[in-house]
Structures are given as structure tokens and as C-alpha cells.
PDB file of C-alpha atoms in Angstrom:
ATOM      1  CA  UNK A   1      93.762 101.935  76.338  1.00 76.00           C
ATOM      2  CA  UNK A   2      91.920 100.048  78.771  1.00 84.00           C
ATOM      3  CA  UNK A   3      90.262 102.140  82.023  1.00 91.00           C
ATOM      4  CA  UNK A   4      88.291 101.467  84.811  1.00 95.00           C
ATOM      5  CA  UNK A   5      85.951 104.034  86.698  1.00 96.00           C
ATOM      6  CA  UNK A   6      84.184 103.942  89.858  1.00 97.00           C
ATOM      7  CA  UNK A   7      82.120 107.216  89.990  1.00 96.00           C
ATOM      8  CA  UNK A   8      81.841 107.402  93.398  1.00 96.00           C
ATOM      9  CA  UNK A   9      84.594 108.427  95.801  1.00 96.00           C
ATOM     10  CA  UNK A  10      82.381 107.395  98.774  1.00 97.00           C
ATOM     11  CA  UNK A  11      79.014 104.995  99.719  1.00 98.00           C
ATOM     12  CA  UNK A  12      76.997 105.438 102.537  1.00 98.00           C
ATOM     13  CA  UNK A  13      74.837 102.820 103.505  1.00 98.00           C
ATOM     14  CA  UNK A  14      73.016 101.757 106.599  1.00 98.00           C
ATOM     15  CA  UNK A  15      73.959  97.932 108.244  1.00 98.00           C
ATOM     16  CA  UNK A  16      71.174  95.653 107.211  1.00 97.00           C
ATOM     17  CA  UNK A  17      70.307  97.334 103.641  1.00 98.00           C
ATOM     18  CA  UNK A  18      71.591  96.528 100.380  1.00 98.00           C
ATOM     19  CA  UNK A  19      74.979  98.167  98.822  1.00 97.00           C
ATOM     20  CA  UNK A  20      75.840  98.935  95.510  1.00 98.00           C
ATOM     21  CA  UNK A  21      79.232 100.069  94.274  1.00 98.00           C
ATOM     22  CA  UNK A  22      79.481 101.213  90.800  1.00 98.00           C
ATOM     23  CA  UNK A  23      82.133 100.237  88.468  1.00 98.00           C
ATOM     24  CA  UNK A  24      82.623 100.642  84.209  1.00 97.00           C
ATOM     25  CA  UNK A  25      85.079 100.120  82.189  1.00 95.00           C
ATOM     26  CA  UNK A  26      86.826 100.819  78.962  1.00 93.00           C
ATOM     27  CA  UNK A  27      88.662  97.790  76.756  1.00 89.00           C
ATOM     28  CA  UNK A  28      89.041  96.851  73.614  1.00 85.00           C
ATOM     29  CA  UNK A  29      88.347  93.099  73.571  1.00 82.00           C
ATOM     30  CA  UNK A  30      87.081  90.915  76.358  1.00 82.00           C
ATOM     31  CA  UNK A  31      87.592  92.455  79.706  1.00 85.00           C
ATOM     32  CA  UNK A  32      88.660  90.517  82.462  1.00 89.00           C
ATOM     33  CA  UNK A  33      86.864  92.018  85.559  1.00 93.00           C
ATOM     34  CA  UNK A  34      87.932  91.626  89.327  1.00 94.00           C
ATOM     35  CA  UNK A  35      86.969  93.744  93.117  1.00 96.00           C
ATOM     36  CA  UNK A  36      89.191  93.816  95.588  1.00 96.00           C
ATOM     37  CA  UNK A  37      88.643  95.092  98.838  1.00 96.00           C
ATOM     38  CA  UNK A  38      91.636  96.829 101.229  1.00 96.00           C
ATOM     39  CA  UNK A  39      91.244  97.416 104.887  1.00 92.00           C
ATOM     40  CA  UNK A  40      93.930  99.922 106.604  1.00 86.00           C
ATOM     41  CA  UNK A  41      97.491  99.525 106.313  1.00 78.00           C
ATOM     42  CA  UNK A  42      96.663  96.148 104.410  1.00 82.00           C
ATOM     43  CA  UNK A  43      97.000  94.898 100.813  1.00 87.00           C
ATOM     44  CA  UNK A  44      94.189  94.030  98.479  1.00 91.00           C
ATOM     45  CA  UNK A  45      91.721  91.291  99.316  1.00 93.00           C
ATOM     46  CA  UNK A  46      90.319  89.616  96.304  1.00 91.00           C
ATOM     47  CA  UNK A  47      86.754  89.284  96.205  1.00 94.00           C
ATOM     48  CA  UNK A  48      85.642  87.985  93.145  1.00 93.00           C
ATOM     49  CA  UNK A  49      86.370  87.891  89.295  1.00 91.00           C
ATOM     50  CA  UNK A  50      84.450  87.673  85.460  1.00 91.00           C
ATOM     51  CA  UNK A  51      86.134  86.303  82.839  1.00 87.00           C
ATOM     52  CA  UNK A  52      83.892  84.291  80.680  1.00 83.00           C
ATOM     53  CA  UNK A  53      79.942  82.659  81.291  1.00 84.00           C
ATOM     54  CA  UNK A  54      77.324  83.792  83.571  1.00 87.00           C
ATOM     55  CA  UNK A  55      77.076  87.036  84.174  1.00 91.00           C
ATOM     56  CA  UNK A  56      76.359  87.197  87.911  1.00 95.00           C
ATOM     57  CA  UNK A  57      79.616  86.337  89.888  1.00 94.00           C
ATOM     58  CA  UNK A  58      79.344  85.337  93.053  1.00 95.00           C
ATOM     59  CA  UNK A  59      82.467  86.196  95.846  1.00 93.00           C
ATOM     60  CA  UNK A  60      83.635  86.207  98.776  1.00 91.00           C
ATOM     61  CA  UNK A  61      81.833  87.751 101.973  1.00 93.00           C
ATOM     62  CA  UNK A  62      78.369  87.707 100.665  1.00 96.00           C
ATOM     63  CA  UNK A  63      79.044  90.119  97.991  1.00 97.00           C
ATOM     64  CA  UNK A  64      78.086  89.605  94.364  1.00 97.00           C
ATOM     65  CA  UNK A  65      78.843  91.268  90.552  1.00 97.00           C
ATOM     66  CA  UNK A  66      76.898  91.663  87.324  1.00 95.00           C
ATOM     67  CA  UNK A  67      78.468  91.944  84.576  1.00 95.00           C
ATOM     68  CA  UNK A  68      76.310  94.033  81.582  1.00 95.00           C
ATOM     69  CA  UNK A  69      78.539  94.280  78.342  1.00 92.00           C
ATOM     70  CA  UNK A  70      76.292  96.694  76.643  1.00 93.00           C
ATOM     71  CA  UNK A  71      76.637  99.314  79.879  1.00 94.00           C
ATOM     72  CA  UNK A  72      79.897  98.048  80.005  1.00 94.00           C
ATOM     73  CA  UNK A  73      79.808  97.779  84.132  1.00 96.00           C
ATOM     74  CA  UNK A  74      80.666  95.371  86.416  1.00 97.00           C
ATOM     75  CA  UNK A  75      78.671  96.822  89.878  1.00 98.00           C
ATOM     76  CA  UNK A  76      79.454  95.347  93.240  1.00 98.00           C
ATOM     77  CA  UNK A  77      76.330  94.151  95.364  1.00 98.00           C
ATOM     78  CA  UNK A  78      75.440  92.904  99.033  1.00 98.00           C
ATOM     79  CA  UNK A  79      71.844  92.136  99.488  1.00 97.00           C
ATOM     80  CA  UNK A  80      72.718  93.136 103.088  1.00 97.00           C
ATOM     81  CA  UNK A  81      75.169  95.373 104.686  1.00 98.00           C
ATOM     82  CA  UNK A  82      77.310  94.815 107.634  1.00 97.00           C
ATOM     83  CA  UNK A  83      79.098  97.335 109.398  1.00 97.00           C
ATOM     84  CA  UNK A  84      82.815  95.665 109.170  1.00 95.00           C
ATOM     85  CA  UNK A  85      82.030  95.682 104.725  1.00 97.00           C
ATOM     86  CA  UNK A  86      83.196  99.238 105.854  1.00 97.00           C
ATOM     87  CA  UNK A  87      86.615  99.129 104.056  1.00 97.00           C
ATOM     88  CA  UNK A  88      87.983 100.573 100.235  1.00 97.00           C
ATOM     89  CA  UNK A  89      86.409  98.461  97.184  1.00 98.00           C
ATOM     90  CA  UNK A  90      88.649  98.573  94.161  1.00 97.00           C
ATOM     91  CA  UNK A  91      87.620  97.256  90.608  1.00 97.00           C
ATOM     92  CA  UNK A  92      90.122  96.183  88.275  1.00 94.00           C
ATOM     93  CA  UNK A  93      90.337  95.239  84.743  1.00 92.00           C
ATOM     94  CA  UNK A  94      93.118  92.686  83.142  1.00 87.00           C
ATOM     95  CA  UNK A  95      94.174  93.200  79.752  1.00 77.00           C
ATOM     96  CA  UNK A  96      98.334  92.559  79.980  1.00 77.00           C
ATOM     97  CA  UNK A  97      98.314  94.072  83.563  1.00 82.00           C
ATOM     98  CA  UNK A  98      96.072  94.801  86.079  1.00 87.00           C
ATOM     99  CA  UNK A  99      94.193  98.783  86.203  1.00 91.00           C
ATOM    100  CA  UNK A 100      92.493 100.104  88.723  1.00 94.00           C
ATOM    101  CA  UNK A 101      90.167 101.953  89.582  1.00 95.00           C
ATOM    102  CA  UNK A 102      90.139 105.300  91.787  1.00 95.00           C
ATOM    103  CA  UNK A 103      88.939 103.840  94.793  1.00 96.00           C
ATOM    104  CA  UNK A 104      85.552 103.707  96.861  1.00 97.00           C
ATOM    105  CA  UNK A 105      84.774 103.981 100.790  1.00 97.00           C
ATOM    106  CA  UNK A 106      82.070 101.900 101.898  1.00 98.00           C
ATOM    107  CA  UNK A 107      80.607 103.253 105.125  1.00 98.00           C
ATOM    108  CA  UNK A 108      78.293 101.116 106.730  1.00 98.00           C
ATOM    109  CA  UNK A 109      76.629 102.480 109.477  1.00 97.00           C
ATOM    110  CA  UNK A 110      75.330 100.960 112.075  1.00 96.00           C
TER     111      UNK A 110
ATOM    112  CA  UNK B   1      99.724  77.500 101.285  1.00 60.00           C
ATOM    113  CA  UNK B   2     100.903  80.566 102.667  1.00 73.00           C
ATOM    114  CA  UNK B   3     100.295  83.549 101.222  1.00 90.00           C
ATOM    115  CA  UNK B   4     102.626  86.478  99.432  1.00 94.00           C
ATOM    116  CA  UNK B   5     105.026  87.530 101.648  1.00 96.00           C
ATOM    117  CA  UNK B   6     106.584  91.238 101.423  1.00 97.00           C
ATOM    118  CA  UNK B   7     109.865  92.512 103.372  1.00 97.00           C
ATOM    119  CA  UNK B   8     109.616  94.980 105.126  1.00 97.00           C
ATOM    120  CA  UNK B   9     106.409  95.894 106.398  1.00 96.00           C
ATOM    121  CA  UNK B  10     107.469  99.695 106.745  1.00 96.00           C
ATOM    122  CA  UNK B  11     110.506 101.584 106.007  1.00 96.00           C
ATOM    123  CA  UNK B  12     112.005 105.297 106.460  1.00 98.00           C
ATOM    124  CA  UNK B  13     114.270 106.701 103.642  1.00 98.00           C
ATOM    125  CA  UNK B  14     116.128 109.547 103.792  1.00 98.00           C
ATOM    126  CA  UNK B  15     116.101 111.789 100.320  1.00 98.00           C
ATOM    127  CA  UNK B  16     118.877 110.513  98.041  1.00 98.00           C
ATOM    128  CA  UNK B  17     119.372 107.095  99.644  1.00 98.00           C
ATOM    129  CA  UNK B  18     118.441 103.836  97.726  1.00 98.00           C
ATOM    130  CA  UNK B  19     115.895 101.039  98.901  1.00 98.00           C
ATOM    131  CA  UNK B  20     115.553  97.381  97.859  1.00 98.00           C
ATOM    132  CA  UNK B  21     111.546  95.730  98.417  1.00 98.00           C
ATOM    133  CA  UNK B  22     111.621  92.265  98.563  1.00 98.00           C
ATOM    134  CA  UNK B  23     108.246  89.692  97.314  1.00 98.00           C
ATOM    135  CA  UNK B  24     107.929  85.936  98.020  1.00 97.00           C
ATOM    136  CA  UNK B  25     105.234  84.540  95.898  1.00 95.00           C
ATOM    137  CA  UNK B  26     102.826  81.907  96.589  1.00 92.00           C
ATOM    138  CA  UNK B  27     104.596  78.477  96.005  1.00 91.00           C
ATOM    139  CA  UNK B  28     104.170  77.885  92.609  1.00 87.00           C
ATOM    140  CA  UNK B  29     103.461  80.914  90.959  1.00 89.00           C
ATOM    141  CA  UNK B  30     105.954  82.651  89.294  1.00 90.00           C
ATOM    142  CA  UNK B  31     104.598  85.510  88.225  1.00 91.00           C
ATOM    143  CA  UNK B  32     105.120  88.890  90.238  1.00 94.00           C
ATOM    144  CA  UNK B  33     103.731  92.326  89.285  1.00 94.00           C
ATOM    145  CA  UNK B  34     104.643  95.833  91.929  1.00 97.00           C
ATOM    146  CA  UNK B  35     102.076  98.102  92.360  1.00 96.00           C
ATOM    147  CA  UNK B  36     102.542 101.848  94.030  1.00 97.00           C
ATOM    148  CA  UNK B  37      99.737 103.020  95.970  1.00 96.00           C
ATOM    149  CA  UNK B  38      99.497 106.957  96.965  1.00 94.00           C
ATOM    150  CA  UNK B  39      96.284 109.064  98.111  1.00 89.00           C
ATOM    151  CA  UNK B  40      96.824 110.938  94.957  1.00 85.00           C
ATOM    152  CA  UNK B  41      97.850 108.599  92.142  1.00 87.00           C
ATOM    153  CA  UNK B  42      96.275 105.544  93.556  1.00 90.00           C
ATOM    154  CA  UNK B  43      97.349 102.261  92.339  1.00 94.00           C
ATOM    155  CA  UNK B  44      99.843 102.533  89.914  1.00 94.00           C
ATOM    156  CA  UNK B  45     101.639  99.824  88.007  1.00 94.00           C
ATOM    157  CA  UNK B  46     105.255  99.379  88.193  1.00 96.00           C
ATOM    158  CA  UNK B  47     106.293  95.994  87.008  1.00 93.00           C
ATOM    159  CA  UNK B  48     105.494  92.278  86.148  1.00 93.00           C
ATOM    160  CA  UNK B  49     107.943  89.110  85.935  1.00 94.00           C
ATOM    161  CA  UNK B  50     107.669  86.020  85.194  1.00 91.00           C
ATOM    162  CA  UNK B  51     109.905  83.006  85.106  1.00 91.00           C
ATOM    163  CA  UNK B  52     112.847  85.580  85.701  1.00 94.00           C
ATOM    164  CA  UNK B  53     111.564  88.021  82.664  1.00 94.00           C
ATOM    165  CA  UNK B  54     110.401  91.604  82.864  1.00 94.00           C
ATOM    166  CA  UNK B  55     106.966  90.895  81.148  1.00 91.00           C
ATOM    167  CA  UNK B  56     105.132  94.684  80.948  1.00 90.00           C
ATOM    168  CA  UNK B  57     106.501  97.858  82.739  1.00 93.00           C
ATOM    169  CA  UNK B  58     104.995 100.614  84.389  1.00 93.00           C
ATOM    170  CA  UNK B  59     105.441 104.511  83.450  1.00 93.00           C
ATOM    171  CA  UNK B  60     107.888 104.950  86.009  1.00 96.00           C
ATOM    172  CA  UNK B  61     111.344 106.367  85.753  1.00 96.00           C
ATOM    173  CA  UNK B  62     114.457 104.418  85.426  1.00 96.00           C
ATOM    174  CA  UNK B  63     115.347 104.869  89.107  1.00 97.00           C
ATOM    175  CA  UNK B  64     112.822 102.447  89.915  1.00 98.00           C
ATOM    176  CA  UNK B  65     113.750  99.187  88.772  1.00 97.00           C
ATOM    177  CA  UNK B  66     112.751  95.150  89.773  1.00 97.00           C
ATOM    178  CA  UNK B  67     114.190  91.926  89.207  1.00 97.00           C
ATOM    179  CA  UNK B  68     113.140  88.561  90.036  1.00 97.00           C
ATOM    180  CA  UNK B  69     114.991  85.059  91.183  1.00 97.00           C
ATOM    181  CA  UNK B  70     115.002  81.756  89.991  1.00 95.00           C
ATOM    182  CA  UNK B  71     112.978  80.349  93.025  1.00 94.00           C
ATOM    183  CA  UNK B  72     110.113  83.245  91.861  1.00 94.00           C
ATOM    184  CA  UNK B  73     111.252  85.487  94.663  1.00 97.00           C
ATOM    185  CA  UNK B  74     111.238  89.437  93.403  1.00 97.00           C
ATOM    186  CA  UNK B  75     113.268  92.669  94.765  1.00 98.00           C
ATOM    187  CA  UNK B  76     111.978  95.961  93.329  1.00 98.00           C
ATOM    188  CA  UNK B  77     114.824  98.795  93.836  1.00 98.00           C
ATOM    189  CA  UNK B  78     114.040 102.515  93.823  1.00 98.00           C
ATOM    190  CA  UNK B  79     117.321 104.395  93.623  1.00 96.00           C
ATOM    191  CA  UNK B  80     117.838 108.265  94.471  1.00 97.00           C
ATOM    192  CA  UNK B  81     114.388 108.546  96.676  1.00 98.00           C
ATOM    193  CA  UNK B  82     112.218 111.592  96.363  1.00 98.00           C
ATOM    194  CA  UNK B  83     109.961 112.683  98.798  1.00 97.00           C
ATOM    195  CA  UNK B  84     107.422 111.418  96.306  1.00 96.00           C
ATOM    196  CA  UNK B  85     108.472 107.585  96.505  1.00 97.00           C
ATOM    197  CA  UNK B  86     106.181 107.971 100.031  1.00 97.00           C
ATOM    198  CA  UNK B  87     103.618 104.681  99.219  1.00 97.00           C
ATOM    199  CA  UNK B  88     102.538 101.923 100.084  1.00 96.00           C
ATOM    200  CA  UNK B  89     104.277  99.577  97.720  1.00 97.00           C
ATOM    201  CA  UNK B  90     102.107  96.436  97.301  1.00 96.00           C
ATOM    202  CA  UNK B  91     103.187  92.550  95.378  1.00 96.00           C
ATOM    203  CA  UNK B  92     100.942  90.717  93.459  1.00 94.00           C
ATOM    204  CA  UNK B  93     101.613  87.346  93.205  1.00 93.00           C
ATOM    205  CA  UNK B  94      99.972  85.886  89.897  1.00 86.00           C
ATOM    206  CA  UNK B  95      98.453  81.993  88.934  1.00 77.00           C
ATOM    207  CA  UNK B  96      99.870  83.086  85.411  1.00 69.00           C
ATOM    208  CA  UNK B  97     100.744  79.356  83.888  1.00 60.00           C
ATOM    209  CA  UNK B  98      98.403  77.484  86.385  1.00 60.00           C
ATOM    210  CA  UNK B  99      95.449  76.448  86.166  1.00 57.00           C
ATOM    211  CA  UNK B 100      93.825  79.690  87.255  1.00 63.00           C
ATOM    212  CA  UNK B 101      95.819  82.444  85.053  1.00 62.00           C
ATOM    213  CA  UNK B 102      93.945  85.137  86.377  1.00 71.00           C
ATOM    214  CA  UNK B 103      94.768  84.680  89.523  1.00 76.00           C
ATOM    215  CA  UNK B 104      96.374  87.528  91.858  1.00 86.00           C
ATOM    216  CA  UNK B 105      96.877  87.532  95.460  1.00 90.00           C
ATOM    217  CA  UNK B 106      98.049  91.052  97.450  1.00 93.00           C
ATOM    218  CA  UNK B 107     100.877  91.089  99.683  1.00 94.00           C
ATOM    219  CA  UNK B 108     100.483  93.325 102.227  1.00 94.00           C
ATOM    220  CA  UNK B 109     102.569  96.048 101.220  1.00 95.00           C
ATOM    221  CA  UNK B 110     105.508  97.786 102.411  1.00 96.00           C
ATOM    222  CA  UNK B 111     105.238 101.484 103.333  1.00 96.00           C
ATOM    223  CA  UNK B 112     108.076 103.863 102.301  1.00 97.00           C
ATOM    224  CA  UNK B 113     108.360 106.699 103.831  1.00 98.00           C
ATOM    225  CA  UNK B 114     110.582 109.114 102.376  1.00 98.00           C
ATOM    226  CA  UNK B 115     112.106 111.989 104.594  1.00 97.00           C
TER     227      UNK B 115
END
């Protein structure tokens, strides 16, 4: 059955530096890849998707995702932080239906 | 275009009642999937339609249930509410049959509160 995992429940990082959040997966086939992002008491903000060709994807906001099939991991990136990326970041994998990840708060600190 | 529309933006249940969610898609898609989000299950999967259909389901018990219109609109239904039901129930409205099938925009949720 297809998973997703983001190891991290939470990411500290100060405004102006680069961010990573971590993301792999588990999926038979070709996986599908998406972030989304959710502020408080709002939905999910899409930020970017893989589904086929180069492996860097580049979204909305700034922020950026490599895809690596033999680490199976799709990482989030911002060269440089700002304080409102503080939010949740999901990452999602499509095979059927959508699965999401846990869950993980960016803090960006000022 | 606007964007996916969910009704209402918060409700509170009493235990035992029934509650009906309503979803209006983007214009032109006509697919609709229900998540559940909770602090300790995260986001689950309930349901997807499209064109009308019940396309994948959710482990979820029978009390929860969906259905969607002819104009792509969807209602999800939880009947018997249990303090549990408490989420934020979120609508995904999906390009499924466009040009972009892997396309899904959020509503922005209702939250159920169960008391």
C-alpha cells in the first residue's frame, strides 16, 4: 500500500536561511508527488507537484522539490526563509486517492 | 474561476444528531474527494466522486456516507455523531478528466464540533 512519511513533526529555521522539509514515500509504481501547505483554520494550499520529467519542481512561494527515486523522497526546499512560510507542510502521494503525510510545522523565526 | 466552496464554515452537533456537509467544485471539475482532518488521525480519506459515481472509499463506517449532484456539487452525511466526528472536514475538488488530472484544490473546510 502506498505511504508517505515526513520524519519530522517540527522545523525550526531562522528567516533568511534555507529550509528543508523531509518527505519519502512508499508505492508500487510511479508515484505522483504533491506539498501542500495549511495555515490555521484553513484548507490545504497546493504548492507544487511531480508526476513525470525533471526532477526539480519548482512551486509556488519560492519553494522548490527534488524528486530522488532511488531514496525514494520528494524534500521540500526554500533557498531562503521568511517568517510568514511559518505554517503546516503536508506531502502527499496519488495512487487512486490522495495520502498524506503526518504533518510538519515550519517555524521561521525571525 | 472561483475556487471550492464548502457549507458551512463551522458547525456544533449534539451526540446522536445527523449532519449534512455540502462541496461546490471548481466549474468544470467533477470530481470531489472528503477528507477528515483530526490532531490525532490527521488527514484521513473518506470519499471520491465523479460524474455522480462513488469512485474509491475511505475506511470509515457506514454512518458516514457522500453523494454527489449532477451539476458536480457533493453533500457528505455523517449520521449518529460521536464525539469523535470533531474535525475539520475538508473538499477536494479534482481536474480528473481535464487537462490537468492531477489537479486538486482544498476547500476550506468545515469544522464539526461534536458535543
Amino acid at each position: 500500500a502506498q505511504s508517505v512519511a515526513q520524519p519530522e513533526d517540527q522545523v525550526n529555521v531562522a528567516e533568511g536561511n534555507p529550509l528543508t522539509v523531509k518527505c519519502t514515500y512508499s508505492v508500487s509504481g510511479n508515484p505522483y508527488l504533491f506539498w501542500y501547505v495549511q495555515y490555521p483554520n484553513r484548507g490545504l494550499q497546493f504548492l507544487l507537484k511531480y508526476i513525470t520529467g525533471d526532477n526539480l519542481v519548482k512551486g509556488s512561494y519560492g519553494f522548490e522539490a527534488e524528486f530522488n527515486k532511488s531514496q525514494t523522497s520528494f524534500h521540500l526546499k526554500k533557498p531562503s526563509a521568511l517568517v510568514s512560510d511559518s505554517a503546516l507542510y503536508f506531502c502527499a502521494v496519488r495512487v487512486q486517492k490522495l495520502v498524506f503525510g503526518t504533518g510538519t510545522r515550519l517555524l521561521v523565526s525571525p | 474561476k472561483a475556487g471550492v466552496t464548502q457549507t458551512p464554515r463551522y458547525l456544533i452537533k449534539t451526540r446522536g444528531q445527523q449532519v449534512t456537509l455540502s462541496c461546490s467544485p471548481i466549474s468544470g471539475h467533477r470530481s470531489v474527494s472528503w477528507y477528515q482532518q483530526t490532531p490525532g488521525q490527521g488527514l484521513q480519506f473518506l470519499f471520491e466522486y465523479f460524474s455522480e459515481t462513488q469512485r474509491n472509499k475511505g475506511n470509515f463506517p457506514g454512518r458516514f456516507s457522500g453523494r454527489q449532484f449532477s451539476n458536480s456539487r457533493s453533500e457528505m452525511n455523517v449520521s449518529t455523531l460521536e464525539l469523535g466526528d470533531s474535525a475539520l472536514y475538508l473538499c477536494a475538488s479534482g481536474a480528473l478528466g481535464t487537462g490537468d488530472p492531477y489537479g486538486y484544490t482544498f476547500g476550506s473546510g468545515t469544522r464539526l464540533t461534536v458535543v
